[in-house]
XYZ file of C-alpha atoms in Angstrom:
299
model
C 0.000 0.000 0.000
C 1.352 3.485 -0.872
C 2.198 6.002 1.918
C -0.974 8.044 1.411
C -3.066 4.883 1.515
C -1.410 3.832 4.763
C -2.083 7.219 6.330
C -5.688 7.141 5.162
C -6.223 3.586 6.442
C -4.617 4.424 9.779
C -6.432 7.672 10.498
C -9.753 7.725 8.655
C -10.924 4.109 8.914
C -10.972 4.020 12.732
C -12.318 7.526 13.302
C -15.160 6.389 15.560
C -13.369 3.528 17.302
C -11.234 5.484 19.763
C -12.544 6.551 23.170
C -13.337 10.254 23.500
C -10.566 12.405 24.835
C -7.674 10.278 23.575
C -4.630 12.504 23.740
C -2.487 13.541 20.815
C 1.071 12.275 20.841
C 4.196 13.136 18.915
C 5.167 16.208 16.883
C 3.257 17.724 14.008
C 4.092 16.086 10.716
C 4.590 17.062 7.122
C 7.107 17.524 4.418
C 8.167 20.721 6.188
C 8.589 20.784 9.978
C 9.642 23.441 12.481
C 12.894 22.305 14.097
C 14.703 24.685 16.455
C 12.602 27.536 15.103
C 13.523 26.908 11.452
C 11.775 24.969 8.715
C 13.332 21.751 7.478
C 12.240 18.865 5.289
C 11.443 15.786 7.356
C 10.031 12.309 6.704
C 6.284 12.040 7.058
C 6.146 10.241 10.396
C 2.453 9.632 11.136
C 1.022 11.731 13.944
C -0.853 9.483 16.330
C -4.050 11.159 17.380
C -7.292 9.924 18.824
C -10.850 10.770 17.985
C -10.825 13.992 15.974
C -14.032 13.412 14.039
C -17.443 12.064 14.872
C -19.927 10.397 12.467
C -20.631 12.525 9.422
C -22.040 15.921 10.241
C -21.185 15.893 13.944
C -18.690 18.170 15.652
C -15.417 16.489 16.694
C -15.425 16.086 20.473
C -11.925 17.545 20.810
C -12.874 20.814 19.090
C -14.990 23.422 20.829
C -17.756 25.435 19.197
C -16.678 29.073 19.097
C -19.708 31.358 19.476
C -19.818 34.772 17.821
C -17.104 34.120 15.243
C -17.178 33.034 11.613
C -14.281 30.549 11.730
C -15.110 27.152 13.247
C -12.304 24.598 13.513
C -14.750 21.678 13.759
C -16.378 22.716 10.483
C -12.981 22.926 8.784
C -12.156 19.396 9.935
C -15.494 18.086 8.681
C -14.856 19.519 5.205
C -11.275 18.233 5.174
C -12.462 14.743 6.056
C -15.161 14.864 3.349
C -12.669 15.987 0.713
C -10.593 12.837 1.285
C -13.487 10.373 1.260
C -12.869 9.048 -2.258
C -9.860 6.750 -2.162
C -6.731 8.350 -3.604
C -8.639 11.336 -4.982
C -9.703 14.722 -3.582
C -13.363 15.724 -3.915
C -13.450 19.309 -5.118
C -16.607 20.593 -3.466
C -15.569 19.786 0.122
C -12.021 20.872 -0.770
C -13.351 24.305 -1.706
C -15.608 24.312 1.341
C -12.458 23.761 3.392
C -11.097 26.877 1.743
C -14.297 28.767 2.566
C -13.578 28.026 6.224
C -9.882 28.838 5.896
C -10.905 32.166 4.367
C -12.984 32.820 7.478
C -9.824 32.133 9.463
C -7.709 34.466 7.338
C -10.261 37.263 7.395
C -10.373 37.019 11.197
C -6.742 38.170 11.280
C -7.412 41.741 10.184
C -7.798 43.777 7.019
C -4.141 43.563 5.982
C -4.502 39.820 5.397
C -6.857 40.647 2.528
C -3.700 40.867 0.398
C -3.723 37.072 0.563
C -7.366 36.245 1.244
C -8.670 38.253 -1.725
C -6.491 36.261 -4.130
C -7.504 32.986 -2.522
C -11.193 33.856 -2.756
C -10.816 34.677 -6.458
C -9.296 31.257 -7.075
C -12.026 29.429 -5.160
C -14.694 31.277 -7.159
C -12.871 30.599 -10.444
C -12.846 26.829 -9.951
C -16.546 26.877 -9.084
C -17.270 28.945 -12.190
C -15.281 26.561 -14.368
C -17.310 23.698 -12.951
C -20.588 25.414 -13.749
C -19.438 26.436 -17.203
C -18.367 22.899 -18.006
C -21.726 21.528 -16.887
C -23.644 24.075 -18.951
C -25.087 25.927 -15.959
C -23.418 29.298 -16.450
C -25.926 31.590 -18.108
C -24.762 33.754 -21.017
C -21.186 33.930 -19.746
C -22.151 36.005 -16.689
C -20.537 35.416 -13.333
C -22.828 33.972 -10.716
C -22.780 35.212 -7.116
C -20.415 33.159 -4.907
C -23.296 31.837 -2.783
C -25.080 30.558 -5.907
C -21.863 28.983 -7.147
C -21.483 27.146 -3.866
C -25.076 25.894 -3.983
C -24.837 24.592 -7.537
C -21.367 23.128 -7.275
C -22.148 19.791 -5.673
C -23.340 17.589 -8.540
C -21.912 14.090 -8.418
C -20.888 13.132 -11.947
C -19.019 15.992 -13.549
C -15.579 16.748 -14.872
C -14.980 18.958 -11.848
C -16.215 16.463 -9.272
C -12.684 15.760 -8.040
C -9.090 16.830 -8.526
C -8.304 13.809 -10.696
C -11.393 14.214 -12.868
C -10.638 17.930 -13.332
C -7.016 17.256 -14.264
C -7.980 14.560 -16.755
C -10.774 16.655 -18.298
C -8.629 19.763 -18.714
C -5.758 17.782 -20.212
C -8.161 16.052 -22.582
C -9.667 19.371 -23.683
C -6.326 21.152 -24.032
C -7.163 23.711 -21.353
C -3.854 23.358 -19.504
C -0.847 25.102 -21.047
C 2.563 24.102 -19.695
C 4.378 27.069 -21.245
C 2.151 30.075 -20.570
C -0.408 31.250 -18.045
C -4.047 30.228 -18.497
C -7.040 30.379 -16.166
C -7.344 26.613 -15.966
C -8.644 24.820 -12.920
C -5.339 22.958 -12.628
C -3.252 26.131 -12.504
C -5.699 27.678 -10.051
C -5.599 24.583 -7.846
C -1.794 24.719 -7.800
C -1.941 28.272 -6.395
C -4.409 27.175 -3.707
C -2.172 24.198 -2.983
C 0.784 26.494 -2.276
C -1.330 28.731 -0.062
C -2.488 25.677 1.878
C 1.145 24.832 2.600
C 1.714 28.368 3.892
C -1.202 28.086 6.323
C -0.170 24.593 7.403
C 3.397 25.653 8.163
C 2.206 28.707 10.054
C -0.070 26.549 12.213
C 2.797 24.139 12.835
C 4.774 27.065 14.190
C 1.908 28.067 16.465
C 1.696 24.508 17.792
C 5.430 24.283 18.446
C 7.068 25.001 21.780
C 9.391 27.871 22.689
C 13.013 28.151 21.590
C 16.030 27.406 23.776
C 15.584 30.757 25.523
C 11.946 30.041 26.330
C 10.636 32.493 23.733
C 7.693 31.794 21.438
C 7.917 33.228 17.954
C 5.238 35.771 17.128
C 2.551 34.899 14.543
C 4.131 37.483 12.247
C 7.502 35.757 12.447
C 5.936 32.338 11.928
C 3.940 33.575 8.940
C 7.073 35.078 7.420
C 9.010 31.836 7.888
C 6.189 29.818 6.311
C 5.841 32.329 3.467
C 9.534 32.038 2.602
C 9.086 28.285 2.124
C 5.659 28.057 0.478
C 4.928 31.238 -1.468
C 7.891 33.609 -1.765
C 9.674 31.477 -4.408
C 6.639 31.957 -6.677
C 5.939 35.660 -6.025
C 7.462 38.744 -7.695
C 9.572 41.162 -5.656
C 6.793 43.727 -5.197
C 4.377 41.168 -3.746
C 7.063 39.837 -1.417
C 7.594 43.350 -0.051
C 3.847 43.839 0.421
C 3.691 40.537 2.294
C 6.116 41.961 4.870
C 3.500 44.566 5.800
C 0.963 41.790 6.363
C 3.281 39.945 8.736
C 3.915 43.114 10.763
C 0.165 43.699 11.100
C -0.815 40.218 12.287
C -2.415 40.027 15.746
C -0.664 38.468 18.717
C -0.596 34.778 19.615
C -3.524 35.102 22.020
C -5.788 36.147 19.139
C -4.921 32.943 17.284
C -5.660 30.883 20.377
C -9.066 32.514 20.684
C -9.880 31.477 17.113
C -9.765 27.831 18.215
C -11.526 28.615 21.510
C -8.657 28.001 23.906
C -6.968 30.225 26.454
C -3.459 28.812 26.695
C -0.726 27.321 24.545
C -1.120 23.998 26.372
C -4.792 23.855 25.348
C -4.078 25.007 21.803
C -1.400 22.492 20.857
C -3.622 19.344 20.715
C -6.297 21.142 18.693
C -3.766 22.654 16.306
C -2.055 19.302 15.766
C -5.340 17.726 14.723
C -5.924 20.489 12.171
C -2.317 20.331 10.985
C -2.474 16.595 10.430
C -5.661 16.843 8.370
C -4.085 19.619 6.280
C -0.965 17.480 5.850
C -2.980 14.571 4.466
C -4.838 16.854 2.070
C -1.681 18.610 0.918
C 0.194 15.334 0.399
C -2.571 13.789 -1.714
C -3.002 16.933 -3.827
C 0.770 17.118 -4.288
C 0.811 13.534 -5.467
C -1.925 14.052 -8.070
C -0.347 17.225 -9.453
C 3.077 15.586 -9.522
C 1.763 12.580 -11.448
C 0.779 14.964 -14.245
C 3.864 17.235 -14.019
C 1.743 20.153 -12.825
C 3.777 21.415 -9.877
C 5.345 24.211 -11.929
C 2.542 25.474 -14.145
C 3.249 29.112 -15.146
């Protein structure tokens, strides 16, 4: 069985078999890991965690409901789980719903983050529009409101049902260009994929402990470190300079803890590790599909 299959079998098959409250163990995992306050490539050692999801539609018992805020960690986990419910594929609708929730997270960090969130939202809308256009539901070439796009997106048998079906359909129809920029779903997905890595690495930093001097890095520092790995290599100089302003304007660590309804770092770490692991699985499977079709460097 391939590595992704082993991870899926280990963590998704027994979701409802562990007793509530099972503790998380071990460090956060991923292709990039925070070691001594710097990012390094590490083997994907599975993160052993207990019950992070309940039967479909229920809130994971580990994750608290956060009243009076748009971002809900339990809802993000539900969408992430749904997106990976089709073997070695990624279902696009729940994948984009995961991004809807991640956008709520980003927009909770202040107006400066709109430099990133606005671009992400455009890409989410574009893939939904491509899906509707392909299925003949886009009227007269006009853009539909985002809420209508989300409502109409979830048909079962379409070219844009999953990442694999989208990749195969766009390759078959000659939509993807490997030498110049096009507004294909594959290129758009690649940009979302890179942004997902940025968020995942930032959360890994938030879940990590202090340095040798007992100091925790600020969210701005963690976001900058993650950006240098995930996004900066693909951004022009001007955008990289603008990103520095975003990092300076990010709220303090306590604000991030409040977003997952905890009051201390000790409470936050188990919750963050659950989210990080789900993001790691999603990122790894998407990476694999794009790599199979040589799409990791689309212009």
